[in-house]
Each structure stands twice: as structure tokens, then as C-alpha cells.
PDB file of C-alpha atoms and ligand atoms in Angstrom:
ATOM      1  CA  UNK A 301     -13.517  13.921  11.266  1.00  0.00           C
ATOM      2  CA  UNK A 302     -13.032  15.522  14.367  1.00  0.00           C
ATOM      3  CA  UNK A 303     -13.798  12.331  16.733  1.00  0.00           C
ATOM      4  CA  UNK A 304     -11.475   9.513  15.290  1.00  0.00           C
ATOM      5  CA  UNK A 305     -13.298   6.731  17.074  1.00  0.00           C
ATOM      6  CA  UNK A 306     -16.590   7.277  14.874  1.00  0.00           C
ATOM      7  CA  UNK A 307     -17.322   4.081  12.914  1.00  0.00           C
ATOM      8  CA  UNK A 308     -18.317   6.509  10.053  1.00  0.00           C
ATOM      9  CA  UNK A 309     -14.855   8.294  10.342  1.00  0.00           C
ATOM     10  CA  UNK A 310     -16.831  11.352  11.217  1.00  0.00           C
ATOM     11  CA  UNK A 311     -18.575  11.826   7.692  1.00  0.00           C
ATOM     12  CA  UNK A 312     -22.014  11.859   6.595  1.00  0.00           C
ATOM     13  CA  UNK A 313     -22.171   8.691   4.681  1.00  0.00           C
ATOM     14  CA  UNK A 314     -25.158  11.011   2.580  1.00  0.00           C
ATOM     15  CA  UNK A 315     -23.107  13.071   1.204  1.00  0.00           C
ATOM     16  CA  UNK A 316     -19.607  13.163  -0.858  1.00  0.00           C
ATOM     17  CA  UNK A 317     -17.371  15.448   0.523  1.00  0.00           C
ATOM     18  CA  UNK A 318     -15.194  17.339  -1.454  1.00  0.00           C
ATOM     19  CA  UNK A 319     -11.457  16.436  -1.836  1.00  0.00           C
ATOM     20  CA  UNK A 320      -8.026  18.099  -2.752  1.00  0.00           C
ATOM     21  CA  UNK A 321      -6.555  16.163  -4.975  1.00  0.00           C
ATOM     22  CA  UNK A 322      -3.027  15.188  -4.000  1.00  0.00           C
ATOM     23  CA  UNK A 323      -2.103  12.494  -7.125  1.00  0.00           C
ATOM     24  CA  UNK A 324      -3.888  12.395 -10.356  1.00  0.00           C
ATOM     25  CA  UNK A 325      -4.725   9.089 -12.221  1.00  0.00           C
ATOM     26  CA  UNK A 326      -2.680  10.064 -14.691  1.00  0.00           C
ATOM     27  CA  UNK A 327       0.140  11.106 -12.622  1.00  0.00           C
ATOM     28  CA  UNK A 328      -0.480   7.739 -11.003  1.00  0.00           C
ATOM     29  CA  UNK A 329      -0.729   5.821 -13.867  1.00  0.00           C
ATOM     30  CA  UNK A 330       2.778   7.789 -15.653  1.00  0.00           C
ATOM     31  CA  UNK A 331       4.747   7.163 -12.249  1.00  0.00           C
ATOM     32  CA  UNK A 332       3.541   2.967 -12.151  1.00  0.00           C
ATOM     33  CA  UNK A 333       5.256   2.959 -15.363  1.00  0.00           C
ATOM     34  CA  UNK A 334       8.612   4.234 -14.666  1.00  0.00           C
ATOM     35  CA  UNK A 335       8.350   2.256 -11.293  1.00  0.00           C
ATOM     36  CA  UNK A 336       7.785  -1.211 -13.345  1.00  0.00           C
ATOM     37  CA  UNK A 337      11.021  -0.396 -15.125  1.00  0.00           C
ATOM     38  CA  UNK A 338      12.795   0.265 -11.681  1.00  0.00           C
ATOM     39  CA  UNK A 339      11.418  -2.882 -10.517  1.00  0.00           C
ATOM     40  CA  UNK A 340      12.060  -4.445 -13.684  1.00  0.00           C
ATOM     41  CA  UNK A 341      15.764  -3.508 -13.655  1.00  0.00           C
ATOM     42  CA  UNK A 342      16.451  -4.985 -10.108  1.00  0.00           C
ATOM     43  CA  UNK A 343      17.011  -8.502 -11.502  1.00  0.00           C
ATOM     44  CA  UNK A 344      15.055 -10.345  -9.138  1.00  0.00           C
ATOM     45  CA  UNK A 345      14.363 -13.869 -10.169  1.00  0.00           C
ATOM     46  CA  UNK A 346      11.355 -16.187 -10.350  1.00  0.00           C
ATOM     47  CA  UNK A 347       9.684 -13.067  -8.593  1.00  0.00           C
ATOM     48  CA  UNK A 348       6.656 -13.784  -5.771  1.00  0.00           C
ATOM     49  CA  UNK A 349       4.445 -10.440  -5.456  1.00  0.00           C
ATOM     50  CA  UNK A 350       2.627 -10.198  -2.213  1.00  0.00           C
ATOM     51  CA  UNK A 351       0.016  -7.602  -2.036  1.00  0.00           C
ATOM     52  CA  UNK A 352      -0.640  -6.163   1.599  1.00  0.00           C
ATOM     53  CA  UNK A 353      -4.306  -6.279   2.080  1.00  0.00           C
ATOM     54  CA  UNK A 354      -6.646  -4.189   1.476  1.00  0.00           C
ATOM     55  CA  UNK A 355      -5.450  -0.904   0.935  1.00  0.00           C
ATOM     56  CA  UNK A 356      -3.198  -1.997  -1.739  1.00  0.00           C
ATOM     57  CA  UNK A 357      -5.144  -3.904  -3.928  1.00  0.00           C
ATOM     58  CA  UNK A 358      -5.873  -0.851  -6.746  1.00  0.00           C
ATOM     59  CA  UNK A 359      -2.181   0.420  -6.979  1.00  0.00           C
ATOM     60  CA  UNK A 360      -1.187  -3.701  -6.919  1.00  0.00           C
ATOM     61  CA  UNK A 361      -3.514  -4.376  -9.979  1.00  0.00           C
ATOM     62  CA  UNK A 362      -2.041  -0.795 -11.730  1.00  0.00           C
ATOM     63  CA  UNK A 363       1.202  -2.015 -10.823  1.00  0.00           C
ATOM     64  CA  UNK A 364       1.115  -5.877 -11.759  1.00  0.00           C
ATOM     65  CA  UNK A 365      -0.263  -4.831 -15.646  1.00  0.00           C
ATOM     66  CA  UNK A 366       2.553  -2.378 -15.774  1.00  0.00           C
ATOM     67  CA  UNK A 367       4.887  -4.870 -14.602  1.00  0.00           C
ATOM     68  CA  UNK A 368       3.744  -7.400 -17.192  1.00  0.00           C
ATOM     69  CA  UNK A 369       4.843  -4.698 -19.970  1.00  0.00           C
ATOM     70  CA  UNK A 370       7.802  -4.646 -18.673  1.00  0.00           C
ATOM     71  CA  UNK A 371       8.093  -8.545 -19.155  1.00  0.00           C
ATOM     72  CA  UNK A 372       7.988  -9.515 -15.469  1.00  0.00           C
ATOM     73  CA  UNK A 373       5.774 -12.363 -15.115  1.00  0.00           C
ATOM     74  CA  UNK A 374       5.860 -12.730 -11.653  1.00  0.00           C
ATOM     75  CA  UNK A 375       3.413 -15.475  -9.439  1.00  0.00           C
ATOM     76  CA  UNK A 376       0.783 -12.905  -7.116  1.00  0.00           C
ATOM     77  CA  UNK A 377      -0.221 -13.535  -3.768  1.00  0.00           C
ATOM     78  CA  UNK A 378      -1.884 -11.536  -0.679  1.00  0.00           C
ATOM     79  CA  UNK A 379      -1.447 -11.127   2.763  1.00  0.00           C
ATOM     80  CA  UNK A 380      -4.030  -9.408   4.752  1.00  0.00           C
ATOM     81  CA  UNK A 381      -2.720  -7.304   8.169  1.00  0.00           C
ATOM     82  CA  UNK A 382      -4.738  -5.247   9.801  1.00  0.00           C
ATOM     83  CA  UNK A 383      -3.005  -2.262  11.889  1.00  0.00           C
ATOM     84  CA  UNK A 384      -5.670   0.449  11.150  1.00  0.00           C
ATOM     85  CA  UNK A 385      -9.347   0.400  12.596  1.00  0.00           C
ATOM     86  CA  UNK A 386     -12.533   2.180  11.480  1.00  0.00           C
ATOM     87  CA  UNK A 387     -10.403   5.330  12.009  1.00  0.00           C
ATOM     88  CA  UNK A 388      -7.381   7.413  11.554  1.00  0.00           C
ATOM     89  CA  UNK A 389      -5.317   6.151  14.613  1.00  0.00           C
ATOM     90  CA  UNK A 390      -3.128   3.165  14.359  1.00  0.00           C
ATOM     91  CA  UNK A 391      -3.549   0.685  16.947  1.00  0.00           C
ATOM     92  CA  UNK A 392       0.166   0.116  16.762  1.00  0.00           C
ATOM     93  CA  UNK A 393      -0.527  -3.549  16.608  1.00  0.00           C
ATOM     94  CA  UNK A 394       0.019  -5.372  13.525  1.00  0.00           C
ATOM     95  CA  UNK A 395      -2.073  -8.686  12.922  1.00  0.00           C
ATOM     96  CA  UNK A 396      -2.370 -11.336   9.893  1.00  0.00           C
ATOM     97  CA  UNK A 397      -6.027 -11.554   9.405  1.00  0.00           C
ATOM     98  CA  UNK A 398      -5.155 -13.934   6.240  1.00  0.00           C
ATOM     99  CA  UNK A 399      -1.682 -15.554   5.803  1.00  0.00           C
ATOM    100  CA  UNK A 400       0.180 -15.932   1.814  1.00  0.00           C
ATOM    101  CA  UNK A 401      -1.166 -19.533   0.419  1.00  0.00           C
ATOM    102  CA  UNK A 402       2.377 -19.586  -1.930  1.00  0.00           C
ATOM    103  CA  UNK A 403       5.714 -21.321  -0.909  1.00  0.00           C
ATOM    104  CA  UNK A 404       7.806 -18.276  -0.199  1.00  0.00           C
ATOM    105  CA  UNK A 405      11.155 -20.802   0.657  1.00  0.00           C
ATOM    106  CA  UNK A 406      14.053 -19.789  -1.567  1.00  0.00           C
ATOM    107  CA  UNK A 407      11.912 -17.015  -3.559  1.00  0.00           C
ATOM    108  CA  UNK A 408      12.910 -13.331  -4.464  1.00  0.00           C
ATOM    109  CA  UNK A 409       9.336 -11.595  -3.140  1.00  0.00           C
ATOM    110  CA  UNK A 410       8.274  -8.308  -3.814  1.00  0.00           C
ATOM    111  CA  UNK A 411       6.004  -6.954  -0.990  1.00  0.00           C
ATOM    112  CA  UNK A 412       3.674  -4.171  -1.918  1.00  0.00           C
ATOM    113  CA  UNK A 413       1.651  -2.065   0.162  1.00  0.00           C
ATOM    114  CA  UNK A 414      -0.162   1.364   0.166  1.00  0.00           C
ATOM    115  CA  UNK A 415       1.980   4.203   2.333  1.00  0.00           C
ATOM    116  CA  UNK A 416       4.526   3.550   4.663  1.00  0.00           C
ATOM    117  CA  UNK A 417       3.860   5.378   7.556  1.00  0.00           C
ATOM    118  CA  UNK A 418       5.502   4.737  11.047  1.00  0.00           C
ATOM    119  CA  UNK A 419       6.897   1.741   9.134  1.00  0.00           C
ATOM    120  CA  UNK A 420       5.155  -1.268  11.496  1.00  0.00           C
ATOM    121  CA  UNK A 421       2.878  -2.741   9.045  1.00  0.00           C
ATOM    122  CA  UNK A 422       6.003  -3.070   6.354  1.00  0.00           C
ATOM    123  CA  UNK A 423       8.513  -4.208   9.136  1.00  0.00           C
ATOM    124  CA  UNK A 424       6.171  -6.469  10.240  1.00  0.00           C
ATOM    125  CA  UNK A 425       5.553  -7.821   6.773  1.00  0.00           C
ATOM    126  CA  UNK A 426       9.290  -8.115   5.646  1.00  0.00           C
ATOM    127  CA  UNK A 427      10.213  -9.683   8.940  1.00  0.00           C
ATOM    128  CA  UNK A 428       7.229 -12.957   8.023  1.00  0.00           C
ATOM    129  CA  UNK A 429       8.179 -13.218   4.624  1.00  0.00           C
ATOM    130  CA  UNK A 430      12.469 -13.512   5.211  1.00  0.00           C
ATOM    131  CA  UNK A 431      10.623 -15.916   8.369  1.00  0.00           C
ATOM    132  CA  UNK A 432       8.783 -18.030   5.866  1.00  0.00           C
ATOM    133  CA  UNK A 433      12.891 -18.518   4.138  1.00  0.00           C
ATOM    134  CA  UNK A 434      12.457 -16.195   1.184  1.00  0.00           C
ATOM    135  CA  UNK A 435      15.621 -15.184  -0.632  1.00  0.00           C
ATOM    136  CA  UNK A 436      15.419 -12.074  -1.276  1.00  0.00           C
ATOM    137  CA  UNK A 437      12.871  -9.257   0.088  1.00  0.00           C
ATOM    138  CA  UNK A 438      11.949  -5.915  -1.441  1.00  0.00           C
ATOM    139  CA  UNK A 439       9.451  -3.136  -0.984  1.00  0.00           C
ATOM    140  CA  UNK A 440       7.462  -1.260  -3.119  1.00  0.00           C
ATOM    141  CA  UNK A 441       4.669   1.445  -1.507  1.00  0.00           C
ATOM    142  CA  UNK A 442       2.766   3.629  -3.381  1.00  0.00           C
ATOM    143  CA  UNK A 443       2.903   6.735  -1.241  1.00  0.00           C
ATOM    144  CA  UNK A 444       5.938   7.111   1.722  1.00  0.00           C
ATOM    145  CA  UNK A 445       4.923   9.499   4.245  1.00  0.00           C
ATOM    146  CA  UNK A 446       7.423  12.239   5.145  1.00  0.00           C
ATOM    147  CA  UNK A 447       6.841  11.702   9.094  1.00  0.00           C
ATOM    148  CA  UNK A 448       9.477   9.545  11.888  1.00  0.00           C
ATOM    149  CA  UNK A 449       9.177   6.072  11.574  1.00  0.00           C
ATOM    150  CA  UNK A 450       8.550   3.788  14.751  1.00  0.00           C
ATOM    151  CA  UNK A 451      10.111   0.956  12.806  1.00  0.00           C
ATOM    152  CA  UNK A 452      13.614   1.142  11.068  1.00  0.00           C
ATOM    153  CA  UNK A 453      12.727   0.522   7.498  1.00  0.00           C
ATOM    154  CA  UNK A 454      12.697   1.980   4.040  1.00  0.00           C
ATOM    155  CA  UNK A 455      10.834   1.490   0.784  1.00  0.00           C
ATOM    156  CA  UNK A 456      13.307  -0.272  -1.842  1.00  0.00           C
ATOM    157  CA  UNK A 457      11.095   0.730  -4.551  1.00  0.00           C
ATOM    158  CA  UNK A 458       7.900   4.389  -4.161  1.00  0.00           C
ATOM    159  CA  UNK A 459       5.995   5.832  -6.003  1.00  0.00           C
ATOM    160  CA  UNK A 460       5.594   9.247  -4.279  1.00  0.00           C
ATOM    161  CA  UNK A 461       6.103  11.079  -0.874  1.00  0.00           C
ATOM    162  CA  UNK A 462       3.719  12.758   0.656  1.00  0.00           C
ATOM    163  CA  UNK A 463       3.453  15.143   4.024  1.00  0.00           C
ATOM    164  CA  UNK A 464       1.745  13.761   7.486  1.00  0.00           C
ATOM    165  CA  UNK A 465      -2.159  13.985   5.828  1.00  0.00           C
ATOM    166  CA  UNK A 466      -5.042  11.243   6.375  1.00  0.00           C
ATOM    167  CA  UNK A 467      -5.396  10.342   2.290  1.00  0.00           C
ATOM    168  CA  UNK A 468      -7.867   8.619   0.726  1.00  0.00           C
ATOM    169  CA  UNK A 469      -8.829   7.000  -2.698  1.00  0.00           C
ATOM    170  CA  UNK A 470      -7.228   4.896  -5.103  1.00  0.00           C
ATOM    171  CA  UNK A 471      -7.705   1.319  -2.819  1.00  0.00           C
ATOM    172  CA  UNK A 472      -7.028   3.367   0.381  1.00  0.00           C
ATOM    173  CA  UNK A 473      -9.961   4.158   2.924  1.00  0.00           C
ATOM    174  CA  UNK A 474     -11.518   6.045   5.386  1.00  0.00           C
ATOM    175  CA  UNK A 475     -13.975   3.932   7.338  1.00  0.00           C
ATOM    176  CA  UNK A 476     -14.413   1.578   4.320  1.00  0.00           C
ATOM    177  CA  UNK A 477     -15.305   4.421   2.040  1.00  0.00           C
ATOM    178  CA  UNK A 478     -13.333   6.558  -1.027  1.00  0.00           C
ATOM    179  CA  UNK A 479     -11.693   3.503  -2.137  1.00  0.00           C
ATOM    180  CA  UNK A 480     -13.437   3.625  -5.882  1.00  0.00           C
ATOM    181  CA  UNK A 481     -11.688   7.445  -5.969  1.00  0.00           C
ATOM    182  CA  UNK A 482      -9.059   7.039  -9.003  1.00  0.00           C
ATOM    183  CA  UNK A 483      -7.108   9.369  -7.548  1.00  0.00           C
ATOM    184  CA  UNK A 484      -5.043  10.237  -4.021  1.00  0.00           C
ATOM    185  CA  UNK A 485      -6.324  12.759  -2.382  1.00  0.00           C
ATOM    186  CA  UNK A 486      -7.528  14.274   1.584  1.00  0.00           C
ATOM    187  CA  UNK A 487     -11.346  14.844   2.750  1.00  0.00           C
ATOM    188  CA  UNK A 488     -11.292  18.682   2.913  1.00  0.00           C
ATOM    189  CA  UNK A 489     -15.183  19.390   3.859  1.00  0.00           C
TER     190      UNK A 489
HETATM  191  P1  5GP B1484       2.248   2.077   9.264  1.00  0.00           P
HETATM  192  O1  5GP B1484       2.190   0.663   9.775  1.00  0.00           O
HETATM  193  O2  5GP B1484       3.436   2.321   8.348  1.00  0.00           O
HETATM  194  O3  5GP B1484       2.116   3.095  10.326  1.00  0.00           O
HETATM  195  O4  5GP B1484       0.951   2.313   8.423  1.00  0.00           O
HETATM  196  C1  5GP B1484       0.783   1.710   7.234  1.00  0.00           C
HETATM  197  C2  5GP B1484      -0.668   1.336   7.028  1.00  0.00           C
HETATM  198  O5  5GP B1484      -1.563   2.245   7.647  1.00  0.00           O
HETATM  199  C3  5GP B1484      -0.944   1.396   5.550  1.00  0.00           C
HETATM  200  O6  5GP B1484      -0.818   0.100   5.010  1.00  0.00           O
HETATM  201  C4  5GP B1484      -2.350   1.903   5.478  1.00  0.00           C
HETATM  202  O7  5GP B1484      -3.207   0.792   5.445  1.00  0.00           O
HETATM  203  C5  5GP B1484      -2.578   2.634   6.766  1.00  0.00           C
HETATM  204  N1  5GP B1484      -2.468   4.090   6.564  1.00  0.00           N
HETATM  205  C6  5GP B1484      -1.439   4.877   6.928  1.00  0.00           C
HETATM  206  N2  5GP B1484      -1.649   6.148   6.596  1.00  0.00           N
HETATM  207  C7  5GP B1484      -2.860   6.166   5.964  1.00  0.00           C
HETATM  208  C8  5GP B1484      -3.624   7.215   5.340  1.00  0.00           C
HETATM  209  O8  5GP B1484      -3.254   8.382   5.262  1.00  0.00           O
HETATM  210  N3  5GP B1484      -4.799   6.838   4.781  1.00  0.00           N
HETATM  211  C9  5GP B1484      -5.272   5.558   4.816  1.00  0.00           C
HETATM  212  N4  5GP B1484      -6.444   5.318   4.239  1.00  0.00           N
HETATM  213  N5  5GP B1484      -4.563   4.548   5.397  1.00  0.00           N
HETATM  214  C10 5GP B1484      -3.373   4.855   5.963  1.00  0.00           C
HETATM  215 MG1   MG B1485      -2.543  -1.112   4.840  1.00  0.00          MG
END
């Protein structure tokens, strides 16, 4: 890991490293539940999901079915943006690599992403869906880093904080890798 511009992120694609486990499945999996019943309890109506992808997609999926016993039945979409590279660094740049297909006009929308971090991929995110004349925007992130954010914004709805580590697993990458992992946790060797 030590250069951040390696395509490989700086491990030997040979070998699985070994990882400290920050979030359990089952802590995971206990923690969607109560958040569905947050969410649930927000009273938004006729309810538009947009999933931030990619690193999203695992905790989206946990979260939708959770959602659904809950008795939101909300329509599902995806954005894909693209802030990160094959490394650790953020470009600082946020890009749509593929736009929502779904009518947000008039729509309460629930955005949900993976970790909010210096805040510029959700910012950027909120800002295009109240652009495309939603009604109503919230945020849900599965991990909110404990680190300044570039961009003012906040999480309406997360599942967990975490300190200023590189984590993998559950959806979330390094170099394309460690996304099967069903839990959160950092590359320690
Ligand atoms: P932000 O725009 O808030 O700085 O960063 C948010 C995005 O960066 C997340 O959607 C995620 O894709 C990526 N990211 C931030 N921190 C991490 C991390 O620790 N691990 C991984 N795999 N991606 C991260
Ligand atoms: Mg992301």
C-alpha cells in the first residue's frame, strides 16, 4: 500500500491479506434493521432510492430488503460517480459516469452511498437530484468518517462512524478487489 498510484493498490493480487475487522455481518445486518425503521419513520412519500455506484451496491441490496420489512416499497434507481481512482487518493473531482433513468420531478428520494468522507461525492449527488426538481432529499451512508469535510453536508440517516482508515469489504474496494468481504474491515498485512 505504500505507493497509492499502483493499479494493484499496492497488494499482491496472489495472495489474501489479512484484515481487522472493523463491522461484522451481523453487526451490519442488526444496525440495517434499526436504520430501515429510522428511515421508515421519516414519512417520506412515494419514496425514489438512488444507489451511488459502485461502492454501495451490497449495503443498498441489505438495506432495500430491510426496508421492504419495514413496508417501504420504494421505486430503486442508480447513479454511478466516480471520485476515487485505482487508489486511495480522491481526485477531488466528482463525475456522473451513468446518470438516474427515473423521473426524479416532485419525488421524496433517498440517496444512498457507502462512507461519507470529505463530503464531495454526497454534495455533489444531493445538489443533481434537488437539480433534477425532487421534493424532498435525504441521505443515508453506511459508514461516516470522523475526519473535516471539504463539503458542508451531513448524513440524514448512518449506519456507523468510523476513524480516518482506508476500509474495505462489504461493496467497498481497493483497486477493484475485497468487495465479496461480508464484512467492513482495513488491509493490515
Ligand atoms: P468523499 O467524496 O466523501 O470524499 O468520498 C466518498 C467516496 O469515496 C465514497 O463513496 C467511496 O466510494 C470513496 N471512499 C472514501 N473512503 C473510502 C474508503 O475508506 N474505502 C473505500 N473503498 N472507498 C472510500
Ligand atoms: Mg463511492
Amino acid at each position: 500500500m505504500d505507493d497509492p498510484t499502483a493499479t494493484d493498490g499496492g497488494i499482491d493480487p496472489a495472495r489474501l491479506p489479512e484484515f481487522e475487522v472493523l463491522f461484522s455481518g451481523a453487526e451490519i445486518s442488526a444496525r440495517i434493521q434499526e436504520l430501515a425503521r429510522e428511515i421508515a419513520d421519516s414519512g417520506m412519500q412515494r419514496l425514489l432510492v438512488v444507489a451511488i455506484l459502485k461502492g454501495s451496491f451490497v449495503f443498498a441490496a441489505d438495506l432495500l430488503r430491510a426496508l421492504h420489512t419495514v413496508d417501504v416499497r420504494p421505486e430503486v434507481d442508480f447513479v454511478t460517480l466516480s471520485s476515487y481512482r485505482k487508489n486511495q487518493i480522491s481526485s477531488g473531482q466528482v463525475s456522473i459516469l451513468r446518470d438516474v433513468d427515473l423521473e426524479v420531478e416532485g419525488r421524496d428520494v433517498l440517496i444512498i452511498d457507502d462512507i461519507l468522507e470529505s463530503g464531495r461525492t454526497l454534495a455533489f449527488a444531493k445538489d443533481l437530484i434537488w437539480a433534477r426538481g425532487a421534493s424532498r432529499v435525504s441521505t443515508c451512508v453506511l459508514i461516516e468518517k470522523a475526519v473535516p469535510r471539504a463539503a458542508d453536508i451531513a448524513a440524514d440517516f448512518k449506519a456507523f462512524r468510523c476513524e480516518d482508515v482506508f476500509v474495505v469489504g462489504y461493496g467497498m474496494d481497493l483497486a477493484y478487489r475485497f468487495r465479496e468481504l461480508p464484512f467492513v474491515g482495513r488491509v493490515i498485512s
